[in-house]
XYZ file of C-alpha atoms in Angstrom:
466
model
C -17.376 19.148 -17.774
C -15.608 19.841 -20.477
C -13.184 23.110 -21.438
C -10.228 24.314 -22.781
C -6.793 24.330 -21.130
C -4.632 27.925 -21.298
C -1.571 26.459 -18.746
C -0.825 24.522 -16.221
C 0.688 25.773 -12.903
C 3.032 24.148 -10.537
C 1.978 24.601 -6.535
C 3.761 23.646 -3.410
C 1.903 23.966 0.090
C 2.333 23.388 3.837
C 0.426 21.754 6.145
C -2.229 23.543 8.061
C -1.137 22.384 11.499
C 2.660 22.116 12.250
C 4.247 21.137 15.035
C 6.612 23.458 17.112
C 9.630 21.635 15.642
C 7.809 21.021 12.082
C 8.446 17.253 12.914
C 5.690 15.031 12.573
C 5.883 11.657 14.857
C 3.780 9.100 16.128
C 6.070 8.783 19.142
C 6.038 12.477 20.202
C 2.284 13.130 19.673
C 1.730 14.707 16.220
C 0.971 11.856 14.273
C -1.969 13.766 12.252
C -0.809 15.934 8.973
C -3.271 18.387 7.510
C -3.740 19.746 3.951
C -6.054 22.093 2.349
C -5.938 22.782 -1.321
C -8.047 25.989 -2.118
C -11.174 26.674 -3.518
C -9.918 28.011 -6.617
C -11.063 27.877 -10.662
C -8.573 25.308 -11.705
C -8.707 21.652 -11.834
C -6.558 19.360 -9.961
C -4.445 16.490 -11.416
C -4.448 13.897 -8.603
C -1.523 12.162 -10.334
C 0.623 14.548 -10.204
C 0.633 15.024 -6.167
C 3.389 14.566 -4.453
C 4.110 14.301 -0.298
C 7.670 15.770 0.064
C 9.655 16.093 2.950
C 12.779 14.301 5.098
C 12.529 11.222 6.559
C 14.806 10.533 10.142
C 14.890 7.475 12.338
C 15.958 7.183 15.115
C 17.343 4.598 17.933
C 14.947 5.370 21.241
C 17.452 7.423 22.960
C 17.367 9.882 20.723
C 16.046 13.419 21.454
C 15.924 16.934 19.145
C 18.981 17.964 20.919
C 20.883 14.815 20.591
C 19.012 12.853 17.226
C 20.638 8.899 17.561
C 20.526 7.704 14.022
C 19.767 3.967 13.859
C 22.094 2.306 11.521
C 24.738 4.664 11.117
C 27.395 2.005 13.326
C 29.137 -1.211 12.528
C 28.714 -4.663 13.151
C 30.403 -6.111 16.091
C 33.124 -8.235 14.486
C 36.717 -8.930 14.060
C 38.539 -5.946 15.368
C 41.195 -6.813 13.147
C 39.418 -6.403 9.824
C 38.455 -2.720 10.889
C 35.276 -3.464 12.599
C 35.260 -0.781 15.614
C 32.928 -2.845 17.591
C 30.195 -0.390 17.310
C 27.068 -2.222 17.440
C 24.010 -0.646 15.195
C 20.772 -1.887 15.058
C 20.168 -3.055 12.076
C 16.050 -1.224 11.690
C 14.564 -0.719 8.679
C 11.447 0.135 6.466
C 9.220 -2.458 4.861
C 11.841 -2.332 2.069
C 8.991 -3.405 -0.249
C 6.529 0.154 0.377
C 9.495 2.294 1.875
C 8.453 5.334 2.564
C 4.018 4.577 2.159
C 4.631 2.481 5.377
C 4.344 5.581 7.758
C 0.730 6.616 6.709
C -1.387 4.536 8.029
C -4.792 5.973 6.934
C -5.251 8.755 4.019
C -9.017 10.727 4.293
C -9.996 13.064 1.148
C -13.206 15.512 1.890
C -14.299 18.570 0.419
C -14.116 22.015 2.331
C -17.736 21.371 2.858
C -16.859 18.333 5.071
C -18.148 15.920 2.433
C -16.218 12.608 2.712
C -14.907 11.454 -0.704
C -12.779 8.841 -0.046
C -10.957 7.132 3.172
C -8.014 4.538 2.825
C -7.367 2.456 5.979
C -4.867 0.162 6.248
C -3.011 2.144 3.879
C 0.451 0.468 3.667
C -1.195 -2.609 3.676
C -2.613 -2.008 0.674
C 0.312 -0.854 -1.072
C 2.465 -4.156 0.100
C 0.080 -6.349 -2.765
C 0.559 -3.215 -5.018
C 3.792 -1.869 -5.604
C 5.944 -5.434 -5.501
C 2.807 -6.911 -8.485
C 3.203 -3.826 -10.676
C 7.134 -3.008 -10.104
C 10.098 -4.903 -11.109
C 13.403 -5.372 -8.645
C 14.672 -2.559 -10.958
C 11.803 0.002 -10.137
C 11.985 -0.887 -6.449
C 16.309 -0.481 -6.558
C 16.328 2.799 -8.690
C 13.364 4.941 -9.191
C 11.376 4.011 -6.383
C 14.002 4.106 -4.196
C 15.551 7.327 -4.997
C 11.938 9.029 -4.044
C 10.425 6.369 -1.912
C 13.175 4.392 0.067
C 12.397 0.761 -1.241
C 14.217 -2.021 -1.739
C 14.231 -5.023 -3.554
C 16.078 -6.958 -0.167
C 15.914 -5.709 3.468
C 19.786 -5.260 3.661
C 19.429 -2.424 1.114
C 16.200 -1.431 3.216
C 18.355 -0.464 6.091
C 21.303 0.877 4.335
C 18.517 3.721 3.320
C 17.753 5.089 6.721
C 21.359 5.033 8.117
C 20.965 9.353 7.950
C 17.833 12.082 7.313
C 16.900 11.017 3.853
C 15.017 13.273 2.026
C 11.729 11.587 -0.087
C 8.934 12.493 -2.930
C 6.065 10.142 -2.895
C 3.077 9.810 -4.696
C -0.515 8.936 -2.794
C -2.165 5.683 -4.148
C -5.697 6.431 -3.484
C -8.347 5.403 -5.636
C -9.580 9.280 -6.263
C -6.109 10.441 -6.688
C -5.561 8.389 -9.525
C -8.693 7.976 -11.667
C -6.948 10.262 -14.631
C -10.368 12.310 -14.063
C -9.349 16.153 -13.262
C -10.724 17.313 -10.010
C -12.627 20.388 -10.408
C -11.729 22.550 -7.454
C -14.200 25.735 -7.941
C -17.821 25.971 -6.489
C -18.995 23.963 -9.881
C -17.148 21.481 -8.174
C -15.297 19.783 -4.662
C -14.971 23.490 -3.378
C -11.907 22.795 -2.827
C -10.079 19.955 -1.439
C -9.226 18.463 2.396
C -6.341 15.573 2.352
C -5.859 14.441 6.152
C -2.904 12.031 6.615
C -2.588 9.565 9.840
C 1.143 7.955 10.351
C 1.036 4.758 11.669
C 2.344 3.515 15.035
C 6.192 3.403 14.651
C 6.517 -0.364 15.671
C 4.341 -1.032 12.919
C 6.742 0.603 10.816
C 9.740 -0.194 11.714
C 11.221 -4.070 12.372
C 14.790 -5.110 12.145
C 16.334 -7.025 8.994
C 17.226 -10.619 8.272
C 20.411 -11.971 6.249
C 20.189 -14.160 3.709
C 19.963 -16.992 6.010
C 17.294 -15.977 7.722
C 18.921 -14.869 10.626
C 17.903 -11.574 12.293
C 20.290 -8.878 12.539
C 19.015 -6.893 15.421
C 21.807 -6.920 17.963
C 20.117 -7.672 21.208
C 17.267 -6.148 20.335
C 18.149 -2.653 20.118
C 15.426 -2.094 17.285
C 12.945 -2.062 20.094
C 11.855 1.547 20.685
C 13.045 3.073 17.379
C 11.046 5.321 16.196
C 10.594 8.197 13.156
C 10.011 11.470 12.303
C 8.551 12.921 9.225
C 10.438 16.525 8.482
C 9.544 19.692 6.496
C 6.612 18.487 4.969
C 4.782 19.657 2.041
C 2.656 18.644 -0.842
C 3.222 19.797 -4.564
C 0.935 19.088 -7.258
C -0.045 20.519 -10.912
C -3.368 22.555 -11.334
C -4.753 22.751 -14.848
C -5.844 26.272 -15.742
C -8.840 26.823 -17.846
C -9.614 29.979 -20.089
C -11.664 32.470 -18.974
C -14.707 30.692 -20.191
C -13.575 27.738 -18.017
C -12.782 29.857 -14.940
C -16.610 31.720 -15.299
C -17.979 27.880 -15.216
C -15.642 26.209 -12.334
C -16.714 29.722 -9.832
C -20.341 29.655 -10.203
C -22.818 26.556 -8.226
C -23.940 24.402 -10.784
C -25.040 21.118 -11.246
C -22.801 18.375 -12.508
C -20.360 15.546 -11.393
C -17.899 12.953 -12.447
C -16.866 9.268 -11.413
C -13.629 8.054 -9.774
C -12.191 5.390 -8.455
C -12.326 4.626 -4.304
C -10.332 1.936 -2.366
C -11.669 0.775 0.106
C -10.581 -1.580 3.578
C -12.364 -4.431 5.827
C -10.275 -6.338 8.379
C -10.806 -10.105 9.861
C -9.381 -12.855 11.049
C -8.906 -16.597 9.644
C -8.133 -19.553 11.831
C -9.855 -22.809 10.433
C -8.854 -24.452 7.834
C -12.323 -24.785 5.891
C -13.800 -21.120 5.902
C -16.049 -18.882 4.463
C -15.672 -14.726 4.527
C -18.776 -13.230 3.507
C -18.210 -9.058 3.593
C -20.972 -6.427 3.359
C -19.089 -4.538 0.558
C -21.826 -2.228 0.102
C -20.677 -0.893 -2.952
C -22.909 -0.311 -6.300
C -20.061 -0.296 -9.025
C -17.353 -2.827 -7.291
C -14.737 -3.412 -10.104
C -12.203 -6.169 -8.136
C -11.840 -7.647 -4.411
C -7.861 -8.543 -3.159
C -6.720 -9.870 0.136
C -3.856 -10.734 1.869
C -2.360 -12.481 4.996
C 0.026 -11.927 7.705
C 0.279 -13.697 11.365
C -1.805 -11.743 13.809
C 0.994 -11.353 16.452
C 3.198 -9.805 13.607
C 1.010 -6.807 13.235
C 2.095 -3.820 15.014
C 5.563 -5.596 16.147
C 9.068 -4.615 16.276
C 10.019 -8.079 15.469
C 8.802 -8.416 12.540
C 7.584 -6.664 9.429
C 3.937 -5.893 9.704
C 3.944 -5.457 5.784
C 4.537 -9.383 4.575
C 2.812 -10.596 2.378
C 3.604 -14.542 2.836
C 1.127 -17.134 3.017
C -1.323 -18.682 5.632
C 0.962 -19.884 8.961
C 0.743 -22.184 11.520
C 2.191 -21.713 15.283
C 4.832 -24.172 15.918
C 6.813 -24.419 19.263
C 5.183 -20.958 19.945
C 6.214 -18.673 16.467
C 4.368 -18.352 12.938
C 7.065 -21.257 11.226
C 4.497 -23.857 9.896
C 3.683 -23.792 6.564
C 0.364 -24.139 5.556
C -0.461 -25.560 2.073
C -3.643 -23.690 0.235
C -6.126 -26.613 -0.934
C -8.583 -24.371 -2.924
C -10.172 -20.770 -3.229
C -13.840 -19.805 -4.664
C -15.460 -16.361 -4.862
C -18.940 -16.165 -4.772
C -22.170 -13.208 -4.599
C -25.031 -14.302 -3.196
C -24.226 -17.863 -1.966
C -22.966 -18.789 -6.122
C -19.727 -18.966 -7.071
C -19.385 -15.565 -9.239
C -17.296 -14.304 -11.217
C -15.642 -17.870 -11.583
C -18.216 -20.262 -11.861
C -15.894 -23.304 -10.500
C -13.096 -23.474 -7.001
C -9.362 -23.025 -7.735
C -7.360 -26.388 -6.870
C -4.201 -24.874 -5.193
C -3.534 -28.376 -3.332
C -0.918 -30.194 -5.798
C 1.024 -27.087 -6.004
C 1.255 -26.114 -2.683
C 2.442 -29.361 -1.328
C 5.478 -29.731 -4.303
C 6.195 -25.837 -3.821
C 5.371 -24.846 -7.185
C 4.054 -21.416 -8.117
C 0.157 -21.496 -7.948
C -0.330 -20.332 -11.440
C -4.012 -19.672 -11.870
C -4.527 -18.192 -8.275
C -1.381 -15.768 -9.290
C -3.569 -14.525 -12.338
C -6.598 -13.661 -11.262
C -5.232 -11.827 -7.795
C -2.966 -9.750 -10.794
C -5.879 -9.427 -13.062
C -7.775 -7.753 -9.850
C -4.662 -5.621 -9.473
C -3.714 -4.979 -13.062
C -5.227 -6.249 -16.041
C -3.567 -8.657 -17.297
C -3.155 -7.890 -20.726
C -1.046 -4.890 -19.291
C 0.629 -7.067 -16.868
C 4.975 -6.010 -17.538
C 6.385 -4.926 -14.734
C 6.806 -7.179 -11.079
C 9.072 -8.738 -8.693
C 7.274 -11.527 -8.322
C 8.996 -14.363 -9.577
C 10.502 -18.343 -8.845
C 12.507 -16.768 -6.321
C 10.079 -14.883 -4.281
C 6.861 -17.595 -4.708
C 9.320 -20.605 -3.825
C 12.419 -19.349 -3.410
C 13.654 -21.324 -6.507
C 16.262 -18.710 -7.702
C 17.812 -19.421 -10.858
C 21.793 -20.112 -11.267
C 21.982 -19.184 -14.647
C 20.600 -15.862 -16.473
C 17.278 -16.748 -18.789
C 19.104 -15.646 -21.632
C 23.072 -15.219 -21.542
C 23.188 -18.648 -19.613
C 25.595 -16.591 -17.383
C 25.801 -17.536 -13.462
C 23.650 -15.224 -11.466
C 25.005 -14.304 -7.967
C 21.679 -15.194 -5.334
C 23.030 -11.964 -3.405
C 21.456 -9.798 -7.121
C 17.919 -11.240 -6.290
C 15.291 -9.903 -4.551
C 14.595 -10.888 -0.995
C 12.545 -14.509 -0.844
C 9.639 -13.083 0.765
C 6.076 -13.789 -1.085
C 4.394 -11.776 -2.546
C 0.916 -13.810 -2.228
C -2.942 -12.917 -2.296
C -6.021 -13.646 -3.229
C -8.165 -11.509 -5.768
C -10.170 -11.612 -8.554
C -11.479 -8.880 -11.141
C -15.408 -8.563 -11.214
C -15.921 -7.290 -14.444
C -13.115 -7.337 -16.547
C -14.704 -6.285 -19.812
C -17.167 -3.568 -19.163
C -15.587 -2.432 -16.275
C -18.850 -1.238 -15.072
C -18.116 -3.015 -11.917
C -20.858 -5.203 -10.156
C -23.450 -4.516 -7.295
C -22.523 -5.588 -3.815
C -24.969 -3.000 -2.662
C -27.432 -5.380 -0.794
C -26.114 -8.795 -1.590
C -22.563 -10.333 0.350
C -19.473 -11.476 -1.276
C -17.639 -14.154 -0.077
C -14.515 -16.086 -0.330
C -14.185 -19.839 0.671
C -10.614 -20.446 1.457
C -9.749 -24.272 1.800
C -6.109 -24.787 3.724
C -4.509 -26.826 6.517
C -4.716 -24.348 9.136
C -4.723 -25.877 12.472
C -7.508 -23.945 14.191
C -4.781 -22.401 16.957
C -3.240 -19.893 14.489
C -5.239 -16.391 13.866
C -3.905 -15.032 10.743
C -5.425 -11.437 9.911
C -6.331 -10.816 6.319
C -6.907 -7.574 4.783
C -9.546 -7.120 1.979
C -9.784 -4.154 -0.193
C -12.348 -3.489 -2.676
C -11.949 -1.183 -6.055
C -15.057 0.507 -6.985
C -16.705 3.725 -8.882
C -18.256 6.266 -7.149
C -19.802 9.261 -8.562
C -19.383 12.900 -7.144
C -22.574 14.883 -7.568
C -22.329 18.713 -6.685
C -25.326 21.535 -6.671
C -25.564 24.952 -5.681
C -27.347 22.821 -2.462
C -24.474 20.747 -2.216
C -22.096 17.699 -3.035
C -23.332 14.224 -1.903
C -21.267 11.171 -2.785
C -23.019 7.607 -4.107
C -20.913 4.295 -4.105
């Protein structure tokens, strides 16, 4: 559908269900948030929206009348030095998503009730994401200022020590195909975004130093919780002339395609296995994955949002290291798109960066050509942090860098130079993963899929096909 652009306006809106106190919390019972963009004769930009609002956690004595701000105390210390022997507990954000951590699921559908795209495991998602495609820069200035991320967990929980207000994008596949959503009845009929905020111990976990020690004194991150405050979405609606308008408010027949992300969750615990996934998807354009300890899911302890590699249980905790032997993809039962396994083994045991693994799980995120912008890096792969600058030779302080966490996965892009994407409809993909996993371990791994679907709409209705 094409026409001609007179202006584009600027709209903020409310959620359709609000809470007596306008507070939205998993804790308290209104963990769902509620949006309905109009049936109007304008298109959307999916870009441009924007979730805006004020973020507040709190320790788990606080109440409305009496709000107890985590973080806002000192560290119990030398008296002496000024400390005032205020203990504070030291909770935080995934410093790497910020602010994307608290939705756990994001559901698009027309006003009609058709389902366009849902994004489970939201935050998940965004923890391969945001750390490939930004820099330590991005995630200390812009993305922080809007976002509250972090390039190292100390910073993390400097950012929720008060209410801190926040603009964030949402990632969705649909949202950000660059494809103008037609809003009219010659199109979605308008437009249903449903949010779902995750469970607030999978949100929140307590920060380590640079030693690895945890900073949660005696455990008083346990019961924290947040609140999401004066919400409201803004976003930019293109305005066609009058021609436009006459073709966006009458039933027609057309469509478009976009882009849908989509989630499947398992479980790995041997160290020779095989994932084969019903993607059922037509136009699948790349697959990613990645790994965190079972028990760490949904756990105050730690952060739910890691990204590390496979671990074994030692003396009771996910300490072990495993080393990655190989990796193959394959459709069908044949290795596809790579046509051969990649050797991870001499690399993993002398800690060095598992080079062609790293490129394709990018390539699947971000072509590679494109590829400028990441925090991934010697320090956070294997912790080998340079002493000197690259270029001035200068000494580089280890407190500057970025936090040693990995940021590892496991993808690969499908069709690279079509970008057609390839049919999973009725065949299985799989992914043989070779490691030393000890067979007592679970580690959960979360798969996501990229693919095209197209949007067809009639005066009879709109049906999706993926």
């Amino acid at each position: 559908m094409s026409m001609k652009v007179e202006a584009v306006e600027k709209v903020e809106i409310l959620p359709t269900n609000p809470p007596p106190n306008n507070s939205y919390s998993f804790k308290n019972g209104n963990p769902i948030v509620s949006f309905v963009i109009a049936n109007t004769e304008k298109l959307l930009m999916g870009s441009s929206l924007r979730l805006n609002g004020t973020l507040r956690v709190n320790q788990s004595t606080s109440t409305e009348a009496i709000p107890a701000l985590v973080n806002n105390g000192d560290f119990v210390g030398d008296a002496a030095k000024g400390n005032k022997n205020a203990a504070r507990s030291a909770v935080c954000l995934s410093s790497r998503i910020g602010l994307h951590s608290t939705i756990q699921q994001i559901t698009l559908s027309s006003q009609t009730n058709q389902t366009l795209e849902t994004l489970r495991n939201y935050g998940r998602y965004l923890a391969s994401v945001i750390p490939t495609t930004h820099s330590q820069s991005d995630l200390d200035t812009n993305l922080a200022e809007k976002g509250l991320t972090a390039s190292r967990q100390l910073n993390g929980g400097l950012n929720v020590n008060n209410d801190v207000g926040f603009s964030i994008p949402l990632l969705t596949g649909m949202l950000n195909s660059a494809v103008p959503i037609p809003l009219g009845n010659n199109g979605t009929r308008g437009l249903m975004i449903q949010l779902e905020l995750a469970p607030d111990q999978m949100v929140l976990s307590g920060y380590v130093d640079s030693a690895g020690a945890a900073k949660n004194d005696a455990g008083a991150g346990t019961g924290a919780f947040y609140q999401l405050r004066d919400l409201s979405l803004t976003y930019d609606l293109l305005v066609p002339d009058e021609t436009g308008r006459s073709q966006l408010g009458v039933a027609a027949s057309g469509g478009f395609e976009y882009n849908s992300v989509q989630n499947l969750y398992s479980v790995i615990n041997t160290s020779d296995t095989t994932q084969s996934l019903n993607l059922g998807t037509s136009n699948t354009l790349s697959v990613i994955h990645n790994f965190v300890p079972t028990t760490h899911i949904n756990n105050y302890g730690s952060d739910s949002f890691s990204t590390g590699e496979l671990k074994n249980v030692v003396a009771g905790a996910y300490t072990g290291a495993v080393d990655l032997q190989e990796v193959s993809f394959m459709k069908g039962g044949v290795k596809f798109p790579l046509d051969y396994e990649i050797d991870t083994k001499t690399q993993a045991e002398e800690n060095r960066p598992m080079s062609l693994l790293k490129k394709e799980f990018i390539n699947a995120i971000k072509p590679i050509n494109l590829y400028n912008h990441s925090l991934m890096s010697l320090q956070t792969d294997s912790g080998l942090g340079a002493s000197v600058g690259p270029t001035s030779g200068v000494f580089v302080n280890e407190n500057t860098l970025p936090d040693t966490d990995p940021i590892f996965g496991i993808g690969v892009n499908l069709d690279p130079v079509s970008r057609v994407g390839v049919n999973y409809k009725n065949t299985p993909y799989a992914v043989r993963i070779r490691s030393d996993l000890d067979g007592n371990s679970p580690n959960s791994i979360y798969t996501y899929t990229l693919s095209k679907n197209t949007l067809r709409y009639s005066p009879a209705g709109i049906m999706v096909a993926n």
